[in-house]
Short mmCIF file of C-alpha atoms in Angstrom, two decimals:
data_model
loop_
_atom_site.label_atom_id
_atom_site.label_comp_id
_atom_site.label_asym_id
_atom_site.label_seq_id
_atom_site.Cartn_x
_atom_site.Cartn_y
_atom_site.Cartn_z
CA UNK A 1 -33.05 0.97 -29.56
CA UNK A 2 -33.74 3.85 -27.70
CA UNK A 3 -30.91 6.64 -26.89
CA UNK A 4 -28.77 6.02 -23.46
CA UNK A 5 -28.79 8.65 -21.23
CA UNK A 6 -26.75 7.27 -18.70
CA UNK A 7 -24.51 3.96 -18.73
CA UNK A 8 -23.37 2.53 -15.47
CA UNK A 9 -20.11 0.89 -16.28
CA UNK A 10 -20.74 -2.88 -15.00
CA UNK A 11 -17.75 -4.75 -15.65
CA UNK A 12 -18.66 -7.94 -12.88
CA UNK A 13 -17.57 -6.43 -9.66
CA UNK A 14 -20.81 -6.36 -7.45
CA UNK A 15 -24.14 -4.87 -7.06
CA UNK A 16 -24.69 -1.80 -9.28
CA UNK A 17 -28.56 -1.83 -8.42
CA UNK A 18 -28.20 1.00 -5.68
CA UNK A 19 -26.49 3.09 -8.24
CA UNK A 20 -28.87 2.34 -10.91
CA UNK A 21 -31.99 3.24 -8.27
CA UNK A 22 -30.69 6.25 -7.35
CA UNK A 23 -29.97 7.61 -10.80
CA UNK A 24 -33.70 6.76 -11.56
CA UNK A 25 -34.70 8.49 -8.24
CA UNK A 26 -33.10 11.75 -9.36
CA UNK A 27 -33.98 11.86 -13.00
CA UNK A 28 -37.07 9.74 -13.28
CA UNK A 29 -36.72 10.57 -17.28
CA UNK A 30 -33.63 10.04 -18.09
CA UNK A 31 -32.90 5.82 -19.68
CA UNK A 32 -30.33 4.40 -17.15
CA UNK A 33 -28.80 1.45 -18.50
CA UNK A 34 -26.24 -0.88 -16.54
CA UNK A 35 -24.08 -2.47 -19.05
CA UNK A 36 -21.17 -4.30 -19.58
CA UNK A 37 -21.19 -3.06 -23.48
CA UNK A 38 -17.88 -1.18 -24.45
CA UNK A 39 -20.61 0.03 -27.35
CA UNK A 40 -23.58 1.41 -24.81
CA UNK A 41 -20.42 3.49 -22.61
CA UNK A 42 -19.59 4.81 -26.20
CA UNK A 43 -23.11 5.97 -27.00
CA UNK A 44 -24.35 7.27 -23.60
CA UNK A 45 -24.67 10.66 -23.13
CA UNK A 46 -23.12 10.42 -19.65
CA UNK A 47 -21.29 7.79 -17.76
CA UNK A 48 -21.12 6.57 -14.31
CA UNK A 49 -18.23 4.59 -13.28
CA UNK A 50 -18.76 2.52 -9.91
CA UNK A 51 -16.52 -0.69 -8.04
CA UNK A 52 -16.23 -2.01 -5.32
CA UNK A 53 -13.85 -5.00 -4.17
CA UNK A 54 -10.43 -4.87 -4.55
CA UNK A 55 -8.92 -2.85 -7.28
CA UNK A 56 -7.30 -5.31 -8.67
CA UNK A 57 -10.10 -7.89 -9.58
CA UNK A 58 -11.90 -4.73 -10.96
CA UNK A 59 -8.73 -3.78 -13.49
CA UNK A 60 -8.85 -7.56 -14.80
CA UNK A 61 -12.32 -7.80 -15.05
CA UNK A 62 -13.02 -4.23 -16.70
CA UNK A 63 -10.24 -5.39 -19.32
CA UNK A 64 -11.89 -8.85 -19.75
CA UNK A 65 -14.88 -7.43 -21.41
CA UNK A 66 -12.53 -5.27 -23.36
CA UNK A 67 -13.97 -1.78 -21.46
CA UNK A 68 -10.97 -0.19 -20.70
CA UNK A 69 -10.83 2.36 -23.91
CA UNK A 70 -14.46 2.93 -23.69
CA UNK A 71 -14.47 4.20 -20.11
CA UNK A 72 -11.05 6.31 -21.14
CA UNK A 73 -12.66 7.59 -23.92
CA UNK A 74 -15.83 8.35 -21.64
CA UNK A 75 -13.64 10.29 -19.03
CA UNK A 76 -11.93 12.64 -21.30
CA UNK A 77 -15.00 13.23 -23.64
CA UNK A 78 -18.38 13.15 -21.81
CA UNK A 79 -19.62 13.67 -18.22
CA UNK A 80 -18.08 11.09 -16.05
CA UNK A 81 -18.69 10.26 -12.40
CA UNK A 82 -16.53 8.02 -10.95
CA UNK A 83 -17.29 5.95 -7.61
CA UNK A 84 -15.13 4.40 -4.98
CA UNK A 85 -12.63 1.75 -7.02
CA UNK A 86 -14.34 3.72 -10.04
CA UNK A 87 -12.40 6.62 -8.25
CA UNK A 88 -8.94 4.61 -7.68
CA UNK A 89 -8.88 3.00 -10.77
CA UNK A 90 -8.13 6.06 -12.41
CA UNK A 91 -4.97 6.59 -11.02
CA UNK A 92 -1.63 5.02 -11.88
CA UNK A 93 -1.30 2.58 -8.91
CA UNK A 94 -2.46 0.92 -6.21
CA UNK A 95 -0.98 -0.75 -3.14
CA UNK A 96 -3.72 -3.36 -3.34
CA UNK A 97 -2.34 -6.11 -4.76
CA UNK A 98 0.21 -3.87 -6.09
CA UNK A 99 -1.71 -3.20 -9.12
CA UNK A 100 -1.54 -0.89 -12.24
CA UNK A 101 -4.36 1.09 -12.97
CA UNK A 102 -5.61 2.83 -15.93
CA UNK A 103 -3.41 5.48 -15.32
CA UNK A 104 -5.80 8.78 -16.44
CA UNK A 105 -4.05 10.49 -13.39
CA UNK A 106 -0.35 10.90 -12.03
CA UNK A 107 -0.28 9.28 -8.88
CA UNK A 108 -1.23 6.22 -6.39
CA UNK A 109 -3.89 4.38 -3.91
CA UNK A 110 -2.58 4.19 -0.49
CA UNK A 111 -4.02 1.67 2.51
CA UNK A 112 -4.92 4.27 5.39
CA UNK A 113 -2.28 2.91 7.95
CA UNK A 114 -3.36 1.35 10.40
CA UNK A 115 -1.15 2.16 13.67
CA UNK A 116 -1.18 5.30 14.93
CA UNK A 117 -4.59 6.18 14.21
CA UNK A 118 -6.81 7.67 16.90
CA UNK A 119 -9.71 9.61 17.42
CA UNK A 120 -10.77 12.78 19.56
CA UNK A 121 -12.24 10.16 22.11
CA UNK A 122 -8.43 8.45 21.88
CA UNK A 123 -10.09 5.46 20.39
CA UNK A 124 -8.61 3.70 18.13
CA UNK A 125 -9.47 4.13 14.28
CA UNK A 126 -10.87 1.24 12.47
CA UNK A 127 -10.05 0.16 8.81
CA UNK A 128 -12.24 0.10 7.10
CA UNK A 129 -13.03 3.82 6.69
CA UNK A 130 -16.83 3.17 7.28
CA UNK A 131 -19.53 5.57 7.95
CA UNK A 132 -20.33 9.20 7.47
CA UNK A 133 -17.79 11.42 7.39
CA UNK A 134 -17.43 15.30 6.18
CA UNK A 135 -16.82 16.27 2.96
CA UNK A 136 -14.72 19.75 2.85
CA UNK A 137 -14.98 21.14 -1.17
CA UNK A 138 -11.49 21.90 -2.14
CA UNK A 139 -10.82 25.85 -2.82
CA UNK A 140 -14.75 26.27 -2.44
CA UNK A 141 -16.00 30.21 -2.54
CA UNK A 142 -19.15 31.52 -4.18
CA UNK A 143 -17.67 32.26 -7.12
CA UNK A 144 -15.70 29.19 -8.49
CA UNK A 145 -17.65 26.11 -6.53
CA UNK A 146 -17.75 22.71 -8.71
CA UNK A 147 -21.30 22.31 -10.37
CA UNK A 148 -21.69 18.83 -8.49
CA UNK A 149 -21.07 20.31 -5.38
CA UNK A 150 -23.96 22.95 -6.04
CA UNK A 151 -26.17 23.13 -3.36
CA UNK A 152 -24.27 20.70 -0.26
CA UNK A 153 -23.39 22.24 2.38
CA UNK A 154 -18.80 22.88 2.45
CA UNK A 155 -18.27 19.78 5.22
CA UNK A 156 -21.36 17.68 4.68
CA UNK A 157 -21.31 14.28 5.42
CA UNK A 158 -21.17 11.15 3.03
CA UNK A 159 -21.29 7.47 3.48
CA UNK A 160 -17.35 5.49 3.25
CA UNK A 161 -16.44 2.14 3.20
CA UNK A 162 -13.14 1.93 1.84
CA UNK A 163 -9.34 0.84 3.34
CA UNK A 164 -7.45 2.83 0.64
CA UNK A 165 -7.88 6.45 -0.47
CA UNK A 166 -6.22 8.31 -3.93
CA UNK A 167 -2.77 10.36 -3.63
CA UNK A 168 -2.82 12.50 -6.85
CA UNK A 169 0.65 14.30 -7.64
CA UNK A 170 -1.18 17.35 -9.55
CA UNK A 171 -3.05 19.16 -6.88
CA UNK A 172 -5.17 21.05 -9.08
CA UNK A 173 -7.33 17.92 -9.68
CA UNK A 174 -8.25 17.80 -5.57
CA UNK A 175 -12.34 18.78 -5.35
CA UNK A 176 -12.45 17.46 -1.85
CA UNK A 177 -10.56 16.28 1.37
CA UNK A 178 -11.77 14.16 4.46
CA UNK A 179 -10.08 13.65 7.43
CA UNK A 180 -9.27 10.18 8.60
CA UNK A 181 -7.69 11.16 10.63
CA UNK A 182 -5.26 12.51 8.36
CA UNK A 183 -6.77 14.83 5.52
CA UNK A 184 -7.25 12.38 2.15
CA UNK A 185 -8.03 13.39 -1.15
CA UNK A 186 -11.92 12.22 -1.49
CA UNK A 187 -12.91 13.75 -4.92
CA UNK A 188 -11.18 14.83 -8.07
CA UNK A 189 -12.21 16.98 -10.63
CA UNK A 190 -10.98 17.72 -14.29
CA UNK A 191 -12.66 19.10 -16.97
CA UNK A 192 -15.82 16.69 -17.79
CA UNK A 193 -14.74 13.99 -14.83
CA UNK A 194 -15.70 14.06 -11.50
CA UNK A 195 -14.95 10.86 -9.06
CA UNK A 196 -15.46 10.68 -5.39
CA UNK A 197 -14.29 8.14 -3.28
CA UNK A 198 -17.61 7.82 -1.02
CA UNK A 199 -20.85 6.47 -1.90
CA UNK A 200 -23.53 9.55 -3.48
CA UNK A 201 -25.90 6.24 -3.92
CA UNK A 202 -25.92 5.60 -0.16
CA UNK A 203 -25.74 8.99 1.25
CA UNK A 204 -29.15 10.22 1.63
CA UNK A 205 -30.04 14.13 0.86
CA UNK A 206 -26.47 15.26 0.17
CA UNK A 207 -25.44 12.06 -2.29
CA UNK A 208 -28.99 12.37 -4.15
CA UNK A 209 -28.23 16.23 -4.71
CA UNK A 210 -24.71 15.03 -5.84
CA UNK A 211 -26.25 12.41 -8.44
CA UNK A 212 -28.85 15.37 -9.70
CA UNK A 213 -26.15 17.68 -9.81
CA UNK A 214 -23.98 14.94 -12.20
CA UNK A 215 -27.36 14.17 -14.25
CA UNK A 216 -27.79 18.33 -14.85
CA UNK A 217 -23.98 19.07 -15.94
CA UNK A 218 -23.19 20.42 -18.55
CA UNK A 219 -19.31 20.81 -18.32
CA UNK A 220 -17.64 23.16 -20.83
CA UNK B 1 -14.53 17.03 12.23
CA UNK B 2 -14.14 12.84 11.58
CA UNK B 3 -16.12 10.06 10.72
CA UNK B 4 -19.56 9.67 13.16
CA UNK B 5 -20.87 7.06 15.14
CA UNK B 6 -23.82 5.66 13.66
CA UNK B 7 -27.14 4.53 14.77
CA UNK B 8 -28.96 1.35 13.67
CA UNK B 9 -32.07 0.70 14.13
CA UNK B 10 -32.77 -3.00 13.70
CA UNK B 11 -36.00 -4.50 12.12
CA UNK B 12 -37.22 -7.70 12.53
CA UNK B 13 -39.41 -8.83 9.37
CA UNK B 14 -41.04 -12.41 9.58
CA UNK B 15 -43.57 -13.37 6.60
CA UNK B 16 -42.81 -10.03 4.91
CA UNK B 17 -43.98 -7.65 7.53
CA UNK B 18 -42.35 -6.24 10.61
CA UNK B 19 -42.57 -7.38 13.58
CA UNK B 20 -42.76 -6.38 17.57
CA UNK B 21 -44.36 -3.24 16.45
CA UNK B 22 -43.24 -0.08 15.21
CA UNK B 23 -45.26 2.76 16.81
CA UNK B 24 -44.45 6.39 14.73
CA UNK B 25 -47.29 8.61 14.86
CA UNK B 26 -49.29 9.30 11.75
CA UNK B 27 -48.32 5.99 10.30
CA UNK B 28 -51.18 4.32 8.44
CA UNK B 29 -49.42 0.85 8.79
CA UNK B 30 -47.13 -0.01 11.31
CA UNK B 31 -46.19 -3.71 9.89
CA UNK B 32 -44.71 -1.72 6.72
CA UNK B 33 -41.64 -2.45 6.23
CA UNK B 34 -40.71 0.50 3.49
CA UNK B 35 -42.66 2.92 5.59
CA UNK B 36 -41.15 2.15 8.33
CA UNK B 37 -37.92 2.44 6.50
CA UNK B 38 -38.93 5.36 5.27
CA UNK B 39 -39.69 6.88 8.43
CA UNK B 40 -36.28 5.95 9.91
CA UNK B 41 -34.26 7.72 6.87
CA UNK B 42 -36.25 10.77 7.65
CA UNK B 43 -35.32 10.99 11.42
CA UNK B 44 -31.99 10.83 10.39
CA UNK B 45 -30.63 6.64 10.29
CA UNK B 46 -27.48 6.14 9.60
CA UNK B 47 -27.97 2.95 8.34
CA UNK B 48 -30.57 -0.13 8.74
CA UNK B 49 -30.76 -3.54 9.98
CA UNK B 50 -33.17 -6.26 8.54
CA UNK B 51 -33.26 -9.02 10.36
CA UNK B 52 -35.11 -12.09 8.58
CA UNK B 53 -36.40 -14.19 11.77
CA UNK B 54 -38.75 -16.31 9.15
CA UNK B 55 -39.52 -19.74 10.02
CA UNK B 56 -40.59 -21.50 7.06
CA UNK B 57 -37.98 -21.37 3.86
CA UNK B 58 -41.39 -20.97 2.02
CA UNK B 59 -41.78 -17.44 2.97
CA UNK B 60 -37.58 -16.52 2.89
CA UNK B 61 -38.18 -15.32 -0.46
CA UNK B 62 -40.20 -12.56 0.65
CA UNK B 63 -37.24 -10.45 2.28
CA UNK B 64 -36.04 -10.15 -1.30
CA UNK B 65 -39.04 -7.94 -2.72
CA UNK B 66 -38.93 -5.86 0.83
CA UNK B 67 -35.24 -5.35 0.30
CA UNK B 68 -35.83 -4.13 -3.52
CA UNK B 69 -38.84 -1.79 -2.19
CA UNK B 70 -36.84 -0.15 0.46
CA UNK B 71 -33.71 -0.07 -1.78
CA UNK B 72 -35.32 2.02 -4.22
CA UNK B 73 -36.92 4.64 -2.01
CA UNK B 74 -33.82 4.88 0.98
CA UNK B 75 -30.73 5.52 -0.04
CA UNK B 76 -28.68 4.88 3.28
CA UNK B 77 -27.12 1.74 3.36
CA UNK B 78 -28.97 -1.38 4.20
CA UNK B 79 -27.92 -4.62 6.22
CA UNK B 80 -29.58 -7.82 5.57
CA UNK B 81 -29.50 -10.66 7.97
CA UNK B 82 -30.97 -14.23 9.24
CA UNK B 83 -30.98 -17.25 7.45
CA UNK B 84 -28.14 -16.40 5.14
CA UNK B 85 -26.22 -19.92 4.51
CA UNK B 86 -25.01 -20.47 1.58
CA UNK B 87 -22.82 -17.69 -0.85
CA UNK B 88 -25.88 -17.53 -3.17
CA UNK B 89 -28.03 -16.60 -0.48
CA UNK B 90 -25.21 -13.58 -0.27
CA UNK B 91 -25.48 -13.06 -3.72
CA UNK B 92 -29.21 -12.81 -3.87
CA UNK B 93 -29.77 -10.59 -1.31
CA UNK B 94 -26.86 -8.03 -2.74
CA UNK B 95 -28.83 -8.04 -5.79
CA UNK B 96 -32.18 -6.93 -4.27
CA UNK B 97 -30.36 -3.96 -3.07
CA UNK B 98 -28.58 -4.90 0.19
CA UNK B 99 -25.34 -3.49 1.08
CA UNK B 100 -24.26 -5.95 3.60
CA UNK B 101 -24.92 -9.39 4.65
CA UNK B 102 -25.11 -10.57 8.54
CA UNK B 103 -24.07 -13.94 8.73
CA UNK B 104 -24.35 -15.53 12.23
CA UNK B 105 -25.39 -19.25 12.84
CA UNK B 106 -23.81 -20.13 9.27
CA UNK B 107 -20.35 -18.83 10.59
CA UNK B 108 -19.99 -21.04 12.90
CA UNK B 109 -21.02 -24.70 11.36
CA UNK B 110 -19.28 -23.22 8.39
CA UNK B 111 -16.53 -20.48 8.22
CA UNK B 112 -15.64 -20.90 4.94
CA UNK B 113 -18.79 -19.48 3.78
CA UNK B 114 -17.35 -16.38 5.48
CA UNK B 115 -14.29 -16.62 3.87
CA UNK B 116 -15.93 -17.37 0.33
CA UNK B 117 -18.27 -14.69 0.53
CA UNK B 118 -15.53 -11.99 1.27
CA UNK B 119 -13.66 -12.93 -1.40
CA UNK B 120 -16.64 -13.13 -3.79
CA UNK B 121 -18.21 -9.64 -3.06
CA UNK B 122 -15.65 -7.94 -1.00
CA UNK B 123 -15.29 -7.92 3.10
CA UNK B 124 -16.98 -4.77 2.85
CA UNK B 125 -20.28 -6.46 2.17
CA UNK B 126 -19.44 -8.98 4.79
CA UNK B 127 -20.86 -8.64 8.66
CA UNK B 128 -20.82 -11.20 10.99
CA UNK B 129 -22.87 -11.30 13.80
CA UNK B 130 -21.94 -12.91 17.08
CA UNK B 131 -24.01 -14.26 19.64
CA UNK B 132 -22.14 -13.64 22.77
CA UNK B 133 -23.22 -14.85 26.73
CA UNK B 134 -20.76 -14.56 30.07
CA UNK B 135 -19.75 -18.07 30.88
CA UNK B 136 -18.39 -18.85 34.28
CA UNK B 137 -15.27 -20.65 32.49
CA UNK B 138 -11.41 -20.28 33.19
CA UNK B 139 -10.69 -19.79 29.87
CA UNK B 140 -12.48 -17.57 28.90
CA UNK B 141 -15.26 -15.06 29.71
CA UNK B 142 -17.56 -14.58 26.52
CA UNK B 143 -18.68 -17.72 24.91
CA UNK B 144 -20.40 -17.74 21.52
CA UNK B 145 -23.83 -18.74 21.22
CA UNK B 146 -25.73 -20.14 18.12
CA UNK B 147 -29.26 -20.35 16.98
CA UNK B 148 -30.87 -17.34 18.81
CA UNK B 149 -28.77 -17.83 21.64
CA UNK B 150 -30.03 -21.70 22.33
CA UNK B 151 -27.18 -23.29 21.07
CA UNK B 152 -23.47 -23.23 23.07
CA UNK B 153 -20.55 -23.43 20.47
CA UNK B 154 -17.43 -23.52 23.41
CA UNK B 155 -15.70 -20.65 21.41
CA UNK B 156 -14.40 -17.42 22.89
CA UNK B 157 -16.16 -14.81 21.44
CA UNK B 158 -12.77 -12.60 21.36
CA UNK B 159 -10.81 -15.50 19.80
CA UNK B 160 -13.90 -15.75 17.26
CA UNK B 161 -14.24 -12.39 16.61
CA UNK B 162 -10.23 -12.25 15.49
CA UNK B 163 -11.03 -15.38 13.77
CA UNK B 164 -13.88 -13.84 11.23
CA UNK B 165 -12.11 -11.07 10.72
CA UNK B 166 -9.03 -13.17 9.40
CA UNK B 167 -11.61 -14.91 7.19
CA UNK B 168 -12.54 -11.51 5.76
CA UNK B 169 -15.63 -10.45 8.20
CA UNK B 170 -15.29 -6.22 7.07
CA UNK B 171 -17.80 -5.49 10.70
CA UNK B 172 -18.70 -7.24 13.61
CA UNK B 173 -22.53 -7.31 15.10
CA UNK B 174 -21.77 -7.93 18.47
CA UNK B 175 -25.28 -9.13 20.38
CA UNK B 176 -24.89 -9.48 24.25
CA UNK B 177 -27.41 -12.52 24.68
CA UNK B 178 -27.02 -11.37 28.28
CA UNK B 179 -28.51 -7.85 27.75
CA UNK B 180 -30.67 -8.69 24.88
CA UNK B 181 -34.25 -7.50 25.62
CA UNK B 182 -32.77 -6.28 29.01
CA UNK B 183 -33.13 -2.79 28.31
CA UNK B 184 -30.48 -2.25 30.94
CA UNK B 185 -27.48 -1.47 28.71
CA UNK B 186 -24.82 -2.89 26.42
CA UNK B 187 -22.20 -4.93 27.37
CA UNK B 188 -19.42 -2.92 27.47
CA UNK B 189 -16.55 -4.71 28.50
CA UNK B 190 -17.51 -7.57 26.03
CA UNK B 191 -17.66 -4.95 23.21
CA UNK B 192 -14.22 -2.96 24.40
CA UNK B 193 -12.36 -6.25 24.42
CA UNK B 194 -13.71 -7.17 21.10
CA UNK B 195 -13.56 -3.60 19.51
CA UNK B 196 -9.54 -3.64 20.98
CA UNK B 197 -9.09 -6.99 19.49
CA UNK B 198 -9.90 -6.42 15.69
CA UNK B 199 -9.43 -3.77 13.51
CA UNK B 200 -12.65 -3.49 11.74
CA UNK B 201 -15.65 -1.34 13.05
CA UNK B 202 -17.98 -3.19 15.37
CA UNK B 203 -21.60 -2.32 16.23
CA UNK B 204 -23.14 -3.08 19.52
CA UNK B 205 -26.43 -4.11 19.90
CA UNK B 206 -28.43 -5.68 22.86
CA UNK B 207 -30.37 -4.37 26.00
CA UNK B 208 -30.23 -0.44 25.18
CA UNK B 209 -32.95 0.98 27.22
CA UNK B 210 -31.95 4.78 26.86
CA UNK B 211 -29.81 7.32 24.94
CA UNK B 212 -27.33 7.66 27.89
CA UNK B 213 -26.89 3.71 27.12
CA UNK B 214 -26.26 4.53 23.36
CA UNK B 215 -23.78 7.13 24.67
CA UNK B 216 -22.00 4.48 27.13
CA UNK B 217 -22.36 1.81 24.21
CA UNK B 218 -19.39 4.21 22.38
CA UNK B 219 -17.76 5.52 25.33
CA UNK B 220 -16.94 2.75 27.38
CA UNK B 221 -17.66 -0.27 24.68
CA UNK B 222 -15.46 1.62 22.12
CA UNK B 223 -18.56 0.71 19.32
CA UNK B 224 -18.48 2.62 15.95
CA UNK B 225 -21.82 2.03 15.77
CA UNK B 226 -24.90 1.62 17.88
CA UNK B 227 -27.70 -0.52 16.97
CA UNK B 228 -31.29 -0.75 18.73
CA UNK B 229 -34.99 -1.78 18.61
CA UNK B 230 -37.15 -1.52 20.61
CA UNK B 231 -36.82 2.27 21.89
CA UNK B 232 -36.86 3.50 18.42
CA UNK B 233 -39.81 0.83 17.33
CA UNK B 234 -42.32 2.09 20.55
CA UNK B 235 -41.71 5.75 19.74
CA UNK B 236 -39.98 6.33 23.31
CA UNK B 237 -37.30 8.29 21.10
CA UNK B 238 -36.60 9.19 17.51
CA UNK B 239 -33.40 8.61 16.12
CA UNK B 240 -33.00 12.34 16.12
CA UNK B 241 -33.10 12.58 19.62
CA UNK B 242 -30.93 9.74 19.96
CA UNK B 243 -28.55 11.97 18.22
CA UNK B 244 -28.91 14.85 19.26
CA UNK B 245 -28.38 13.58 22.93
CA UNK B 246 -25.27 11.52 21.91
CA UNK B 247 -23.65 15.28 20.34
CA UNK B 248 -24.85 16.56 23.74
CA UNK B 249 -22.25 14.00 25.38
CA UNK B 250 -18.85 14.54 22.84
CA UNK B 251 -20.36 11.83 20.43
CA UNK B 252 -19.61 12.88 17.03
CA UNK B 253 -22.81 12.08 14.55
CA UNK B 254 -24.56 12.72 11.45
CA UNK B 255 -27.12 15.80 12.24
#
């Protein structure tokens, strides 16, 4: 059995092959492995957390093949990306469903409201949150930018699809805001974890550099 | 400073290769379809259509390896339709690499599939494309058509559009069967009274015959996205100019 350099988490909920492909894309080298083995999370060398569907589905089926402490363990030990619901799921709570989740962070998942949304046309906003929007890196200078957002552009854009977004009580996690039209928090940061809510996988230049960025890391 | 507009180009593949020709200069093989892909992501596509117009079920498997080839070399999300009718058929194509899944024709003799689907893989995987011509009918002024447009279903494409998006439809393709090959515009008013109706995105497509009718498309047809052919696929414009003269005109986009 040879070494895993990175696991993506696959716990049931959908297609992880365009995570998978663009892992390989960026680090042709490196052994990718999907898996739904609590074992493989615990022996990668990195981790990528994805989901999509509704958070709750994802909690029950992450905790039917008996993942949960391995991913935990994963995002307080090794480096972590987490994507979309792999994002939420790390939070306390979510309106969806009105679901617990694994609780790694103070705070909640929030359905972008849907009255009272306009945009600079005066057209009305849509829910789903779908398309490219820009990506603003939270407290970003020269001197302290996050590795993962080395070498994107401060308000590039990355691919959403998504009807809730994370509302962390401790601020100092925040590594990114959108607007929508309301500023949301789209990426959190904390020591060896890093979790966006949009998609690096679909996102062309800026989510490849993202994924090589993740694949390079070396967190302290 | 929000979320962009998008552009679409649309690809029809029959037998594995595209079709109606795709003209880019310097291409060694136009009927390509991961070229041609290829060549899209680099002018700048937000996103693309496939649109499986096989006839035979021999050859449906065939979308499958393009969708797999393209999905590991362009990493922009990737819409899949024609001939989807059953949930596996979903299923399969989300596994070669698609993103989302156009259903049309099954919809209609079947909206449960819709409904099943959604709640299988999420309603953000989920688009469903409607057919839609003027009817002269008091009750209605956009009827939904079936089958390429042959077939007249007597639904209100508004009421329908609500309808799928009750089911669990996450986007709408709205085709004008009207404009469709008309190269004389969108339908506006069908998209504005459809975009007003529902609250997920919708993307228009049908008859666009220059950028200013791109630009119109999301001005006065409210779309959040824009999808097109031929004027991409005969090299009259790149996508890039596409955009570049939709930021000319307000139109937030991807640059």
């Amino acid at each position: 059995m040879s070494t895993i350099d990175i696991a993506v988490v696959d716990y049931g909920m959908g297609n992880l092959r365009s995570v998978s492909k663009a892992l390989e894309h960026v680090a042709p080298t490196k052994n990718v492995v999907v898996t739904s083995s609590p074992d493989d999370v615990a022996k990668a060398s990195r981790v990528v957390f994805p989901g999509q569907g509704a958070m709750p589905d994802c909690i029950r089926e992450l905790d039917a093949r008996g993942l949960r402490a391995a991913v935990l363990d994963a995002a307080q030990n090794k480096p972590f990306l987490g994507i979309c619901i792999g994002l939420q799921m790390l939070f306390e709570h979510s309106e969806e469903g009105n679901a617990a989740g694994l609780g790694l962070f103070k705070g909640s998942v929030k359905r972008f409201a849907t009255e009272d949304m306009f945009d600079s046309l005066g057209e009305k906003l849509k829910v789903p949150h779908m398309g490219w929007n820009q990506v603003y890196q939270h407290r970003a200078t020269d001197a302290n930018q996050h590795p993962l957002w080395h070498g994107i552009e401060d308000g590039a854009r990355f691919y959403y699809v998504h009807s809730y977004y994370v509302q962390p009580e401790d601020d100092s996690i925040v590594a990114g805001f959108t607007h929508y039209p309301n500023r949301f928090t789209c990426a959190v940061a904390k020591d060896n974890l890093f979790a966006v809510q949009f998609h690096p996988e679909k996102s062309a230049h800026a989510g490849l550099q993202l994924l090589s960025n993740f694949v390079n890391w070396a967190p302290k | 400073m929000g979320l962009a507009k998008r552009i679409i180009p649309c690809l029809d593949v029959t037998n594995g290769r595209v079709v109606k020709g795709v003209n880019f200069l310097e291409l060694r093989d136009a009927g390509d379809p991961v070229e041609i892909a290829r060549r899209y992501d680099e002018q700048g596509a937000d996103e693309l259509t496939f649109l499986d117009i096989t006839a035979s079920s021999d050859n449906r498997g065939l979308i499958l390896h393009i969708i797999e080839e393209v999905a590991s070399q362009v990493f922009i999300p990737l819409t899949v339709g024609g001939g989807v009718r059953e949930v596996e058929d979903v299923r399969r194509l989300l596994n070669a690499g698609a993103d989302k899944v156009s259903i049309n024709t099954t919809a209609v003799l079947n909206p449960k599939m819709v409904q099943d689907a959604a709640a299988k893989f999420g309603s953000q995987c989920i688009v469903v494309a409607i057919d839609a011509k003027k009817v002269d009918n008091q009750l209605f002024e956009w009827e939904v058509f079936t089958h390429g447009g042959r077939k007249a279903t007597g639904l209100d494409a508004v009421k329908w559009a609500e309808y799928m998006v009750s089911l669990g439809a996450g986007e709408l393709l709205v085709t004008s069967m009207d404009r469709d090959g008309t190269k004389i515009g969108f339908n506006n008013p069908l998209n504005k009274a459809i975009s007003n109706a529902v609250e997920v995105p919708i993307i228009a497509s049908g008859g666009v015959g220059n950028l200013q009718h791109l630009v119109d498309g999301v001005k006065e047809g409210g779309a959040d996205a824009v999808l097109a052919a031929s004027i991409f696929h005969y090299g009259e414009y790149t996508v890039r100019q596409a955009k570049e003269y939709m930021a000319q005109h307000g139109i937030e986009v991807r640059l």
